Tab-separated table of C-alpha atoms in Angstrom:
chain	number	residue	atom	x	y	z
A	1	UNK	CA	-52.636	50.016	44.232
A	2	UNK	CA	-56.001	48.722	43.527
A	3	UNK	CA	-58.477	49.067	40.715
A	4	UNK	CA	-60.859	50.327	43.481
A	5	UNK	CA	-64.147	52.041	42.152
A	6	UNK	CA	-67.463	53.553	42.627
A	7	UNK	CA	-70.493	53.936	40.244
A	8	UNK	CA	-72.502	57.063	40.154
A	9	UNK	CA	-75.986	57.225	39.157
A	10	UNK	CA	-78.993	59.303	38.077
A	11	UNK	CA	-82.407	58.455	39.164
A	12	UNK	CA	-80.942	54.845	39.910
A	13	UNK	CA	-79.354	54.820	36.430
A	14	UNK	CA	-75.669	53.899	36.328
A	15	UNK	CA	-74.063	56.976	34.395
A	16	UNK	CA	-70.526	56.883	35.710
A	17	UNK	CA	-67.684	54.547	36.952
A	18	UNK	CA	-65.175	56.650	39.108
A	19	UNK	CA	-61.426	55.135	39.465
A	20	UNK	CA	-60.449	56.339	43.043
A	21	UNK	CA	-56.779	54.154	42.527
A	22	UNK	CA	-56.465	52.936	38.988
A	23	UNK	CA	-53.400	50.873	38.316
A	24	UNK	CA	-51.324	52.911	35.759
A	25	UNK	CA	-47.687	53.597	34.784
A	26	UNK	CA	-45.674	56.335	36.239
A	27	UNK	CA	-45.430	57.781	32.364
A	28	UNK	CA	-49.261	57.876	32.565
A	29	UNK	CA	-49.677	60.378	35.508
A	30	UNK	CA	-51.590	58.097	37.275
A	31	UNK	CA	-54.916	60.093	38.538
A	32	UNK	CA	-58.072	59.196	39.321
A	33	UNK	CA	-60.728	59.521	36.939
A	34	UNK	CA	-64.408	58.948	35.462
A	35	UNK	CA	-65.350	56.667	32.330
A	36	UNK	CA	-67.515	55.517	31.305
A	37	UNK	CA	-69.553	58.330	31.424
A	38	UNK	CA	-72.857	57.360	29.559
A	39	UNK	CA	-75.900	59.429	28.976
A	40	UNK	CA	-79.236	58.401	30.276
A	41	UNK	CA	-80.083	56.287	27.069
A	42	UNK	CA	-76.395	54.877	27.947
A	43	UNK	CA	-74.144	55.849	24.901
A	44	UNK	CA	-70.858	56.200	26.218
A	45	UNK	CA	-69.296	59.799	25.833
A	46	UNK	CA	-65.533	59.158	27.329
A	47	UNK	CA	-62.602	57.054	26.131
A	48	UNK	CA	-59.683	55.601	28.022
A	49	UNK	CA	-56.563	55.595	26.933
A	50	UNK	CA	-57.286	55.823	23.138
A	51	UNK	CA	-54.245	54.548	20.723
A	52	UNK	CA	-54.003	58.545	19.811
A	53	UNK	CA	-53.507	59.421	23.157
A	54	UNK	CA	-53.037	57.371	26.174
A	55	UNK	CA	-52.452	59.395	28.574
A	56	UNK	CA	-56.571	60.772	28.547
A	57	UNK	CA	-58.428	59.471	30.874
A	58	UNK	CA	-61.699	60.117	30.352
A	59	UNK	CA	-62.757	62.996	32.972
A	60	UNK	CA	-60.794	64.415	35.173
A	61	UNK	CA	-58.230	67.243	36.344
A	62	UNK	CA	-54.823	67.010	35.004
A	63	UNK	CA	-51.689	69.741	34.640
A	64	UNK	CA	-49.038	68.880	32.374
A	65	UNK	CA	-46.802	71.573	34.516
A	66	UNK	CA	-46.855	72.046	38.343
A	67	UNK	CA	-43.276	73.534	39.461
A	68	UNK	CA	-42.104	71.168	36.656
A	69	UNK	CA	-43.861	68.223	37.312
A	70	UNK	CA	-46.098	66.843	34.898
A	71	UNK	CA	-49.361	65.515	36.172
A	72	UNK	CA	-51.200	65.355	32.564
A	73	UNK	CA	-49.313	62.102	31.486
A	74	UNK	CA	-46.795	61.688	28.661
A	75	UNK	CA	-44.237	63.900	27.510
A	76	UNK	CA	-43.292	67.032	28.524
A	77	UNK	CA	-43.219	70.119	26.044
A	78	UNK	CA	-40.150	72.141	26.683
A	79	UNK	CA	-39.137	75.042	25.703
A	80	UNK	CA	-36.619	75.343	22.604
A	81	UNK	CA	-36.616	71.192	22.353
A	82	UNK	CA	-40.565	69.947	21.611
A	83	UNK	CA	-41.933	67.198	23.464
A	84	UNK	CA	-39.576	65.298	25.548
A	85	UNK	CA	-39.759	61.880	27.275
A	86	UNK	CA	-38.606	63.173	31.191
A	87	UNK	CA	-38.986	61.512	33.954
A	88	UNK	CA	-41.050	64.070	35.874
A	89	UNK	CA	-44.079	62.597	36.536
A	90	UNK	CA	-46.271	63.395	39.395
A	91	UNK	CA	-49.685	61.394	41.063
A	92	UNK	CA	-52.949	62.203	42.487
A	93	UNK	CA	-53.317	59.637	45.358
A	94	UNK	CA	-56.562	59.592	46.716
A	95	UNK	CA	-56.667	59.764	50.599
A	96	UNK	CA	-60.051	59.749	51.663
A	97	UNK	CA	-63.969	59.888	50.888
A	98	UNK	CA	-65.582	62.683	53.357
A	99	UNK	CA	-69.017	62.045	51.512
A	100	UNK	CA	-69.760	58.867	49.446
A	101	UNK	CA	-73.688	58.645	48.121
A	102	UNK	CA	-74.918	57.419	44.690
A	103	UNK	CA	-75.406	60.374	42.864
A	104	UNK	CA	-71.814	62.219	44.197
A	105	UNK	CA	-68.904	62.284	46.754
A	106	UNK	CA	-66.456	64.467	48.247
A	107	UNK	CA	-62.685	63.263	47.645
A	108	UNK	CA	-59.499	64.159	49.701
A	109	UNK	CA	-56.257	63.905	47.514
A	110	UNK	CA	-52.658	64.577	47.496
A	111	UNK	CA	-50.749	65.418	44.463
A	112	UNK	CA	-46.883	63.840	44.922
A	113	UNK	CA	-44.090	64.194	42.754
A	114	UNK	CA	-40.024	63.471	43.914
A	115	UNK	CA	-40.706	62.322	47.082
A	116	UNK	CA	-42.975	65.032	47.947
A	117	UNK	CA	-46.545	66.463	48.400
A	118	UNK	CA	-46.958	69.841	46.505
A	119	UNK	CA	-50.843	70.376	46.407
A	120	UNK	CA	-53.609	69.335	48.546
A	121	UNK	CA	-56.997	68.853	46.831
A	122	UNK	CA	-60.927	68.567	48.058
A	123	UNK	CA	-62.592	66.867	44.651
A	124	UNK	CA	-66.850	67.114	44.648
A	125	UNK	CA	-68.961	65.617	42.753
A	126	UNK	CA	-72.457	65.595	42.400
A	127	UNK	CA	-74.824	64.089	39.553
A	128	UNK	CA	-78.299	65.385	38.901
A	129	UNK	CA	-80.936	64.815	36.858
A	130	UNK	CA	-82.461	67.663	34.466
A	131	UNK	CA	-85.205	65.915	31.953
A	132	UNK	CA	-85.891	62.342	30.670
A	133	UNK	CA	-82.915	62.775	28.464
A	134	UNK	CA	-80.027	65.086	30.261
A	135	UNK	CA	-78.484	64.837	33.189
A	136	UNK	CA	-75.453	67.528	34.803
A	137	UNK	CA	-72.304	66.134	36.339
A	138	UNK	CA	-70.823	69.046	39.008
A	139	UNK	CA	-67.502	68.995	39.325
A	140	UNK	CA	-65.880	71.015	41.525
A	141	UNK	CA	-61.858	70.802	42.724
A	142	UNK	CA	-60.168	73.068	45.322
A	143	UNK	CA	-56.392	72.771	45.024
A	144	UNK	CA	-53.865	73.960	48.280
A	145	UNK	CA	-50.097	74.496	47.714
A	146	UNK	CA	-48.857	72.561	50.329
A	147	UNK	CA	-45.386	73.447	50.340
A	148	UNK	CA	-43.346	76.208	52.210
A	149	UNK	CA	-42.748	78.468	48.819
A	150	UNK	CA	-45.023	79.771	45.927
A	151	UNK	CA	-45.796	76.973	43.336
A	152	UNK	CA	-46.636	78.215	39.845
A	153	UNK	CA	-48.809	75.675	37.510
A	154	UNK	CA	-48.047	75.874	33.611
A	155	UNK	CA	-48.851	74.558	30.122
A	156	UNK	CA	-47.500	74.187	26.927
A	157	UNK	CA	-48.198	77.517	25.528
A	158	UNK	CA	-46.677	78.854	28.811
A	159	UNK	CA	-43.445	76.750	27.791
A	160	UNK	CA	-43.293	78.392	24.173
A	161	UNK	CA	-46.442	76.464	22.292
A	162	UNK	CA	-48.987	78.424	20.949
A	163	UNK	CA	-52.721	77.222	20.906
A	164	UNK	CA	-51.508	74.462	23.534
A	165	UNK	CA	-52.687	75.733	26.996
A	166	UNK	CA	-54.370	73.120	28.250
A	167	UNK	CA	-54.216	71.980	32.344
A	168	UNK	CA	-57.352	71.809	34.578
A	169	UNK	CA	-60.751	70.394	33.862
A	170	UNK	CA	-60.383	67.980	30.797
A	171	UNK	CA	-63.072	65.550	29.108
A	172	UNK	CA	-61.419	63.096	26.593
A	173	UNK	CA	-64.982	62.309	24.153
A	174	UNK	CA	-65.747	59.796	22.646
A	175	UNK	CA	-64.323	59.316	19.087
A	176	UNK	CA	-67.048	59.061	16.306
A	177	UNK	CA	-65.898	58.762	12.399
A	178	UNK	CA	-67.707	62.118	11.962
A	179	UNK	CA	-66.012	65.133	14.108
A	180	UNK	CA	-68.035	66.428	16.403
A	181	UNK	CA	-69.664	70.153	16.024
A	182	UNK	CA	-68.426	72.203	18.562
A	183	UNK	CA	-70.227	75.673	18.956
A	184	UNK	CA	-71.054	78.706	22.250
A	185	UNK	CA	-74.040	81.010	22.244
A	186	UNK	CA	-72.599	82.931	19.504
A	187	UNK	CA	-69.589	80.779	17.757
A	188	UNK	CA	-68.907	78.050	15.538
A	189	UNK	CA	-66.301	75.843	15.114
A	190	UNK	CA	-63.010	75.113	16.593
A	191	UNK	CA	-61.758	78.463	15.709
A	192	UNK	CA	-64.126	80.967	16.463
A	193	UNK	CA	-64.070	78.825	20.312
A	194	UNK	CA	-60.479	77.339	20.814
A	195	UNK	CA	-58.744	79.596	23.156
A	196	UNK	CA	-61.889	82.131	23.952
A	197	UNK	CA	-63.947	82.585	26.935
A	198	UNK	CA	-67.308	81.723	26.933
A	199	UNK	CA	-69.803	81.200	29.580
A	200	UNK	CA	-70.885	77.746	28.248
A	201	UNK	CA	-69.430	75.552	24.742
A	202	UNK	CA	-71.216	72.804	23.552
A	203	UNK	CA	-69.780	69.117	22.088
A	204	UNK	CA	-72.133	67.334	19.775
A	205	UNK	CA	-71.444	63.914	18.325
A	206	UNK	CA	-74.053	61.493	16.384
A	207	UNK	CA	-76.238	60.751	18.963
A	208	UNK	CA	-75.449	63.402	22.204
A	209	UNK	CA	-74.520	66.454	23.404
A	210	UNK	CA	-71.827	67.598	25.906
A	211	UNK	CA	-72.313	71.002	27.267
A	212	UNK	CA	-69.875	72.434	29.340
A	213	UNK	CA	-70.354	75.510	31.741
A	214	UNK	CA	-68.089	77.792	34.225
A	215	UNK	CA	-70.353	77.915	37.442
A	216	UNK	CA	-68.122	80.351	38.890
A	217	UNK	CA	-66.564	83.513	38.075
A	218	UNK	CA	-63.080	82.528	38.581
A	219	UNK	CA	-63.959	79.401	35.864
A	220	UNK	CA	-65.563	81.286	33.819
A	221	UNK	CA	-62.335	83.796	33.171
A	222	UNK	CA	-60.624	80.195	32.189
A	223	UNK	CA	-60.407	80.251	28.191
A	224	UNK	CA	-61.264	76.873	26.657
A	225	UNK	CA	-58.920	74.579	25.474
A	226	UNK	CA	-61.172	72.286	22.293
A	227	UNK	CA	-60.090	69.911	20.080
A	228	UNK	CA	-62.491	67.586	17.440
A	229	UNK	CA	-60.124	66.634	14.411
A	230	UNK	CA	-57.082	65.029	15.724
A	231	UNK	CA	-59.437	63.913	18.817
A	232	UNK	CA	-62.357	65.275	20.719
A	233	UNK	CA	-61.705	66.854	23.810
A	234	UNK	CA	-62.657	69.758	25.573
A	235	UNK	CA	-61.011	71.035	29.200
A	236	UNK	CA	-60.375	74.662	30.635
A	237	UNK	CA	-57.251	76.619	30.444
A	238	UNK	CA	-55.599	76.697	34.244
A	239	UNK	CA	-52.720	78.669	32.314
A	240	UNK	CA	-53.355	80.066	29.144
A	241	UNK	CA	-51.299	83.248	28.558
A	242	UNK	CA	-49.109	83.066	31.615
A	243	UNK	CA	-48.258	80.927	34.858
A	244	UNK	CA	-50.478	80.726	37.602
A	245	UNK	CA	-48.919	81.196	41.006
A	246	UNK	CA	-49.972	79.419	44.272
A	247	UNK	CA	-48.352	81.153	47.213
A	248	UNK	CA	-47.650	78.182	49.884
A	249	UNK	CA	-51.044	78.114	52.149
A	250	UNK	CA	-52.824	79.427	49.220
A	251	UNK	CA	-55.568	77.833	47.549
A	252	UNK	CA	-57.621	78.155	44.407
A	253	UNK	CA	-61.297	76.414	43.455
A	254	UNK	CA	-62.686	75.917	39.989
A	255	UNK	CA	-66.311	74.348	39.293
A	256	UNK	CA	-67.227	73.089	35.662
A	257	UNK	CA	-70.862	71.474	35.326
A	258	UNK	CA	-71.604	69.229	31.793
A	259	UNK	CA	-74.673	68.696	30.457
A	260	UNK	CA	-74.847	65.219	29.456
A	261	UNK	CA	-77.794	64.701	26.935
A	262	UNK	CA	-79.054	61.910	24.114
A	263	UNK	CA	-79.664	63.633	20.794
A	264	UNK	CA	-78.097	66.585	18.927
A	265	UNK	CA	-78.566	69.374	20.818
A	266	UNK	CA	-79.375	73.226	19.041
A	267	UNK	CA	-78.178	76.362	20.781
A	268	UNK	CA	-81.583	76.871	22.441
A	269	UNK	CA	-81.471	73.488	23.940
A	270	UNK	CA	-78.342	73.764	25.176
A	271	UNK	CA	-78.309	77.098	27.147
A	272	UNK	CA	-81.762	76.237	28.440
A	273	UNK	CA	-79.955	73.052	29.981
A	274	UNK	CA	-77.126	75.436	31.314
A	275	UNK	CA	-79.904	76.889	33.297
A	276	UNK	CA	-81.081	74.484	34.432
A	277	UNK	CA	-77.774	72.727	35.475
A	278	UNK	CA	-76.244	75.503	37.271
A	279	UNK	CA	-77.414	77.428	39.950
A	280	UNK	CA	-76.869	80.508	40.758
């Protein structure tokens, strides 16, 4: 594999370096991904690989349980045992570009694990600019069970870990000494939002502002999976309560669109920027 790569950009701005075939260990997951992802004034808002965690790779989609494969990186949490070093790691290969511009691209990409393709995914992206200081990255996957039986996609709290359900969407942040405030349009803090639907949920460090938003129904019945002490991240919940099945042919689309802004954003700010970003 190759370190092969493509910059996305806002008005001409560079805002995002996309990995299409990053070199990475098998223990890793290896998937492509986005960092740095920069706001307009160009603070970076992703990490790679931190020390606490490097298996997070900046933005991206990533399942720690697909039929038993893990495609989030690391170990595996099983039931009864804890997290466990297996060797059942999976790989999004990218296969294709249908659409390749500055400011987006659609992605074909298979998702192997044992020898074998079990999902099928169509990956857009799209950048856009909302004011001098915020821009909106759309991010859209469609994933296809490939396979002749029904495939069912898990997590953690699935596998007996309570509070754990993350899989899907995920956004490692960037790590400040200060945690960031987290807050929706009418909660605050990790524990009035960890785990809860909400149409948007907001990120803010020392100097920006992530705001994340559901643009569909189906996303938006996705509870949010938020973390700030041990490490700031934010992704939805694919599986939060129970498995998801994929019946073979099936397949199943989820679109999340961030606000990416300079400055500390208020609640007033950030849903006008929601409204902005997403269309109806």
């Amino acid at each position: 594999m190759n370190e092969e790569s493509l910059v996305l950009r806002v008005a001409g701005r560079p805002v995002g370096r996309y990995f299409t075939r990053p070199a990475l260990p098998a223990r890793l997951s290896p998937r492509p991904y986005l960092h740095p992802v920069t706001t307009l004034a160009g603070t970076a808002v992703t990490e790679l690989s931190p020390a606490d965690h490097v298996h997070h790779l900046g933005v991206g989609v990533a399942v720690p349980d697909v039929e038993g494969h893990n495609f989030w990186g690391g170990r595996t949490y099983v039931r009864d045992r804890g997290p466990t070093e297996l060797d059942n790691h999976g790989a999004q290969r990218h296969t294709a570009f249908q659409l390749r511009d500055p400011d987006g691209f659609v992605e074909e990409l298979r998702w192997v694990a044992a020898g074998g393709e079990l999902l099928r995914e169509r990956r857009t992206v799209a950048t856009t600019a909302l004011t001098g200081s915020a821009w909106a990255l759309d991010f859209t996957f469609s994933l296809t069970n490939t396979t002749r039986g029904t495939l069912t996609i898990g997590s953690p709290a699935t596998n007996g870990r309570p509070g754990a359900a993350y899989g899907g969407f995920f956004w490692r942040a960037r790590k400040e000494a200060e945690t960031p405030r987290v807050f929706t349009a009418d909660a605050e803090d990790v524990t009035a939002v960890h785990g809860r639907r909400a149409d948007w949920l907001a990120l803010a460090g020392a100097t920006w502002t992530l705001v994340f938003a559901g643009a569909t129904a189906a996303t938006r019945q996705d509870p949010w999976f938020v973390r700030t002490a041990e490490y700031p991240g934010v992704g939805s919940s694919l599986a939060h309560e129970e498995r998801l099945p994929v019946a073979a042919g099936d397949t199943f689309v989820r679109r999340i669109v961030t606000v990416v802004a300079d400055g500390r954003l208020d609640r007033a700010e950030a849903a006008a920027l929601v409204r902005k970003a997403v269309s109806p």
